[in-house]
Amino acid sequence: MPRSHRVAVLGGGSFGTVIANLVACNGHRVCLWGRNAGTVAAINARHENAEYLPGYRLDDKLRATTVLEDAVSDIDILCVAVPSASFRAIVRTLAPLVGPGTLLVSLTKGIEAGGFQLMSEILREEMPHNPCAVLSGPNLAGEIAAGHVTGTVVASDSDAINTTLHDLLHSDRFLVYASRDMYGVELGGALKNVYAILAGLGAALAFGENTIGMLLTRSLAEMSRFAVQMGANPLTFLGLAGVGDLFVTCSSPLSRNYRIGYAVGKGEPLEAVLAGMDQVAEGINTLALLKAEADHRGVSMPLVNGLYGILHQQRPVSEIFSDMMSSEQARDVEFAVG
């Protein structure tokens, strides 16, 4: 029989809520931490996070709290689903509250501003004595809540950890796959947010299907080109955390990043679009960080350059294609033999 776990999930948004509920539905004790006292009280009283997932019934074994010490008391697995901008501060607060045997799992798809550190790197810096893992993939929270079959990837440097997380989360509607390329899985989850903005922009401007197909595949080439420079395995980008996540977020209005691109493409100012969103869209922050890092490393990323110019330098959309025609590498598949 699989072991019963005591789990905390930090972050009361849509994704943190569905992951906490999956854990509870699999028979584990789980506490969801959130900042909003009204949302927490409603979860405990009505078993629903009406702010982010109205109508989604939460398991009775899931409880919520606004008190961090309460959430992480007597746990053996801690999942962190807070925005990247507050990730380090929260993890630093956690460090003295969590024992060294507690498994840390990042659910956040983002990159820390002021450098180029992924969430797992922050976990290792702030809590170096704890094992850690990441979870990523084409995981739109609304579809998970609706019961659509979903696949995800858990990644760590330990097969035993991957097996633990598989047993914790896997069900007939939520399929869990494993990887040893933790950096590549996490990087794919962060980078695809940038290209989802581009896809939304293209949808708003009625790009043709041929154009969308080209942009998607060139996006994948750019992602994997950059990731290899950072030490990731390019084959990771052929899986759920790469092409799977890229395709979903670049084709669904459920994606916050896609919605940003669509709104900008329809003429709305970027600042107004961001001000009207109820959850963080990580792609905007990632775009600036990715461009700076690519420029520093000399990695060719014409789509990133073009999108940055449109959002931050008032360049016309046609500049995306100008950059591609003038600077894109001519090779179609870069990491194939021959």
XYZ file of C-alpha atoms in Angstrom:
338
model
C 0.000 0.000 0.000
C 1.308 3.506 -0.829
C 2.331 5.544 2.175
C -0.053 8.180 3.546
C 1.494 11.655 3.453
C 0.991 14.919 5.310
C 1.109 17.704 2.748
C 1.025 21.498 2.654
C 0.354 23.468 -0.530
C 1.304 27.138 -0.415
C -0.682 29.363 -2.765
C -4.472 29.641 -2.839
C -4.795 30.397 -6.555
C -6.321 28.069 -9.115
C -3.343 25.742 -9.588
C -2.444 25.437 -5.922
C -6.080 24.633 -5.192
C -6.411 21.857 -7.781
C -3.132 20.240 -6.750
C -4.155 20.317 -3.085
C -7.476 18.755 -3.991
C -5.854 15.990 -6.050
C -3.720 15.130 -3.028
C -6.781 15.085 -0.753
C -8.782 12.954 -3.179
C -5.951 10.410 -3.097
C -6.479 10.031 0.648
C -3.727 12.238 2.052
C -4.025 14.936 4.681
C -3.482 18.318 3.057
C -3.524 21.945 4.159
C -3.785 24.791 1.642
C -2.204 28.102 2.646
C -3.457 31.383 1.203
C -3.267 35.068 2.062
C -6.958 35.907 1.528
C -8.876 35.280 4.747
C -12.241 35.329 2.980
C -11.185 32.704 0.455
C -9.721 30.501 3.194
C -12.866 30.756 5.295
C -15.038 29.859 2.289
C -12.906 26.819 1.491
C -13.282 25.541 5.050
C -17.007 26.300 5.282
C -18.258 25.480 1.764
C -15.446 23.356 0.267
C -15.099 25.680 -2.705
C -12.582 28.278 -3.888
C -15.228 30.455 -5.511
C -12.763 33.236 -6.330
C -10.689 31.142 -8.729
C -12.592 27.886 -9.342
C -16.318 28.474 -8.819
C -18.352 25.276 -8.785
C -15.342 22.995 -8.172
C -16.136 20.863 -5.111
C -13.148 20.377 -2.818
C -12.585 17.184 -0.875
C -13.531 17.219 2.802
C -9.945 16.236 3.741
C -8.635 19.541 2.391
C -8.479 22.377 4.882
C -7.168 25.905 4.412
C -5.380 28.429 6.602
C -3.806 31.882 6.443
C -1.221 30.955 9.088
C 2.004 29.680 7.559
C 3.150 27.919 10.740
C -0.171 26.072 10.894
C 0.044 24.965 7.252
C 3.522 23.438 7.527
C 3.158 21.850 10.957
C 3.985 18.122 10.978
C 4.267 17.652 7.203
C 6.536 15.499 5.056
C 5.808 17.099 1.639
C 5.612 20.816 0.907
C 4.367 22.130 -2.466
C 5.002 25.790 -3.280
C 2.655 27.438 -5.808
C 3.199 31.132 -5.126
C 4.232 33.672 -7.825
C 7.937 33.821 -8.614
C 8.203 37.396 -7.306
C 7.364 36.290 -3.764
C 8.819 32.770 -3.943
C 12.159 33.440 -2.237
C 10.689 35.537 0.572
C 8.150 32.853 1.442
C 10.685 30.024 1.238
C 13.079 31.992 3.453
C 10.299 32.389 6.019
C 9.637 28.649 5.797
C 13.212 27.520 6.345
C 13.163 27.486 10.177
C 9.657 25.974 10.239
C 10.266 22.867 8.120
C 12.369 19.842 9.015
C 15.282 18.742 6.780
C 13.500 15.547 5.743
C 10.547 17.379 4.215
C 10.350 17.055 0.433
C 10.019 20.435 -1.313
C 8.140 20.606 -4.632
C 7.988 23.723 -6.791
C 4.757 24.195 -8.767
C 5.732 27.712 -9.916
C 6.576 28.296 -13.584
C 8.746 31.380 -13.480
C 12.180 32.933 -13.131
C 13.353 35.179 -10.325
C 13.924 38.825 -11.206
C 17.346 40.296 -10.522
C 19.129 37.281 -11.944
C 18.218 34.119 -13.781
C 17.338 31.602 -11.106
C 14.615 29.006 -11.327
C 12.487 28.115 -8.332
C 14.334 24.868 -7.615
C 17.585 26.829 -7.382
C 15.965 29.125 -4.838
C 14.809 26.091 -2.838
C 18.344 24.703 -2.813
C 19.835 28.027 -1.729
C 17.346 28.768 1.036
C 16.766 25.193 2.263
C 19.899 23.267 1.237
C 19.277 20.291 3.510
C 15.885 19.400 2.016
C 15.312 17.194 -1.034
C 13.484 18.987 -3.828
C 11.583 18.367 -7.049
C 9.527 20.261 -9.612
C 6.200 19.676 -11.343
C 5.365 21.025 -14.783
C 3.386 20.293 -17.932
C 0.230 21.264 -19.838
C -1.794 21.727 -16.663
C -4.522 24.349 -17.060
C -6.190 24.411 -13.658
C -9.697 24.928 -15.026
C -9.469 21.777 -17.144
C -8.115 19.712 -14.261
C -11.033 20.954 -12.157
C -13.453 20.012 -14.947
C -12.143 16.439 -14.893
C -10.371 16.411 -18.252
C -7.577 13.839 -18.478
C -4.296 15.657 -17.854
C -0.650 14.656 -17.929
C 2.107 16.207 -15.838
C 5.830 15.670 -15.269
C 7.546 15.388 -11.903
C 11.294 15.829 -12.025
C 14.082 15.367 -9.520
C 17.490 13.735 -9.375
C 16.015 10.776 -7.474
C 13.872 7.949 -8.816
C 12.550 7.395 -5.292
C 11.316 10.997 -5.070
C 9.682 10.739 -8.484
C 7.917 7.549 -7.385
C 6.720 9.241 -4.184
C 5.213 12.127 -6.153
C 3.670 9.760 -8.670
C 1.901 7.902 -5.878
C 0.862 11.175 -4.237
C -0.808 12.678 -7.305
C -1.532 10.032 -9.921
C -5.150 9.142 -10.703
C -7.215 8.006 -13.665
C -7.678 11.682 -14.640
C -4.294 13.081 -13.631
C -1.432 11.069 -15.112
C 2.032 11.573 -13.675
C 5.233 10.948 -15.625
C 8.818 11.156 -14.366
C 12.025 12.861 -15.496
C 15.563 13.184 -14.162
C 16.107 16.466 -16.055
C 14.784 18.775 -13.357
C 16.346 21.900 -14.839
C 15.002 21.226 -18.341
C 11.491 20.446 -17.115
C 11.405 23.597 -15.019
C 12.923 25.762 -17.745
C 10.348 24.543 -20.268
C 7.539 25.511 -17.920
C 8.945 29.015 -17.534
C 9.861 29.735 -21.154
C 6.607 28.627 -22.772
C 4.796 31.507 -21.023
C 6.650 33.962 -23.263
C 5.558 32.242 -26.456
C 1.970 31.993 -25.226
C 1.879 35.817 -25.282
C 3.080 35.720 -28.874
C 0.412 33.153 -29.786
C -2.341 35.293 -28.282
C -1.052 38.246 -30.256
C -1.174 36.188 -33.433
C -4.728 35.050 -32.724
C -5.879 38.638 -32.244
C -4.331 39.620 -35.563
C -5.832 36.582 -37.362
C -2.539 35.006 -38.371
C -3.080 32.113 -40.780
C -2.736 28.472 -39.756
C 0.540 28.190 -41.686
C 1.917 31.156 -39.765
C 0.797 29.762 -36.399
C 2.385 26.397 -37.209
C 5.637 28.114 -38.109
C 5.640 30.252 -34.966
C 4.947 27.265 -32.703
C 7.746 25.166 -34.133
C 10.193 28.075 -34.183
C 9.223 28.792 -30.580
C 10.109 25.214 -29.673
C 13.425 25.561 -31.502
C 14.216 28.764 -29.624
C 13.294 27.273 -26.261
C 15.414 24.181 -26.736
C 18.345 26.174 -28.204
C 18.428 28.362 -25.108
C 17.890 25.436 -22.746
C 20.839 23.502 -24.167
C 23.035 26.543 -23.565
C 21.835 26.447 -19.952
C 22.656 22.738 -19.575
C 19.252 21.101 -20.147
C 18.601 17.987 -22.235
C 16.996 18.986 -25.578
C 14.944 15.776 -25.603
C 13.050 17.068 -22.568
C 11.448 19.615 -24.878
C 9.833 16.873 -26.947
C 7.773 15.822 -23.922
C 4.940 17.175 -21.800
C 7.007 19.908 -20.160
C 8.200 21.167 -23.554
C 6.049 20.808 -26.644
C 3.039 19.639 -24.603
C 2.928 22.710 -22.389
C 3.875 25.002 -25.272
C 1.025 23.761 -27.459
C -1.610 24.091 -24.740
C -0.658 27.563 -23.568
C -0.253 28.801 -27.136
C -3.706 27.613 -28.195
C -5.978 28.203 -25.213
C -7.668 31.402 -23.997
C -7.599 29.769 -20.542
C -3.905 30.689 -20.460
C -3.320 34.048 -18.760
C -0.296 34.721 -20.939
C -2.259 33.979 -24.124
C -4.952 36.411 -22.973
C -2.358 39.152 -22.496
C -1.133 38.748 -26.066
C -4.670 38.657 -27.415
C -5.664 41.843 -25.595
C -2.532 43.700 -26.725
C -3.152 42.505 -30.268
C -6.621 44.042 -30.068
C -5.110 47.382 -29.134
C -5.286 47.431 -25.330
C -2.289 48.981 -23.520
C -0.164 46.382 -21.766
C -0.373 48.183 -18.420
C -4.175 48.184 -18.517
C -4.279 44.482 -19.398
C -2.017 43.548 -16.487
C -3.953 45.750 -14.065
C -7.161 43.902 -14.913
C -5.820 40.400 -14.189
C -6.629 38.620 -10.925
C -3.573 36.329 -11.025
C 0.052 36.816 -12.042
C 0.970 36.116 -15.677
C 4.592 35.017 -15.362
C 5.396 35.465 -19.053
C 5.771 39.240 -18.871
C 8.516 39.085 -16.236
C 10.117 36.068 -17.907
C 10.304 37.852 -21.273
C 12.593 40.623 -20.017
C 14.769 38.207 -18.028
C 15.018 35.787 -20.948
C 16.011 38.492 -23.416
C 18.726 39.795 -21.097
C 20.127 36.312 -20.464
C 20.015 35.358 -24.161
C 21.794 38.577 -25.109
C 24.403 37.927 -22.411
C 25.025 34.383 -23.647
C 24.819 35.219 -27.345
C 21.863 32.880 -27.989
C 19.831 33.702 -31.093
C 16.183 34.279 -30.062
C 14.484 36.398 -32.760
C 10.949 35.686 -31.493
C 11.862 36.848 -28.004
C 13.520 39.956 -29.436
C 10.510 40.710 -31.615
C 7.978 40.236 -28.821
C 10.034 42.363 -26.449
C 10.122 45.117 -29.056
C 6.344 45.022 -29.502
C 5.511 45.058 -25.779
C 8.196 47.400 -24.503
C 9.511 49.430 -27.445
C 6.332 50.063 -29.480
C 7.674 48.207 -32.498
C 5.107 46.981 -35.072
C 4.075 43.329 -35.127
C 5.767 42.894 -38.500
C 9.095 43.243 -36.691
C 8.680 39.660 -35.427
C 8.996 38.395 -38.964
C 11.741 40.877 -39.815
C 13.849 39.495 -36.999
C 13.167 35.922 -38.075
C 14.086 36.576 -41.709
C 17.247 38.486 -40.852
C 18.629 36.514 -37.922
C 16.915 33.109 -37.592
C 19.120 30.083 -38.125
C 18.290 28.264 -41.355
C 18.399 24.761 -39.852
C 14.926 23.342 -39.140
C 15.753 20.772 -36.428
C 18.877 21.763 -34.565
C 19.607 18.730 -32.401
C 19.008 15.954 -34.926
C 21.840 13.863 -36.337
C 22.700 14.597 -39.980
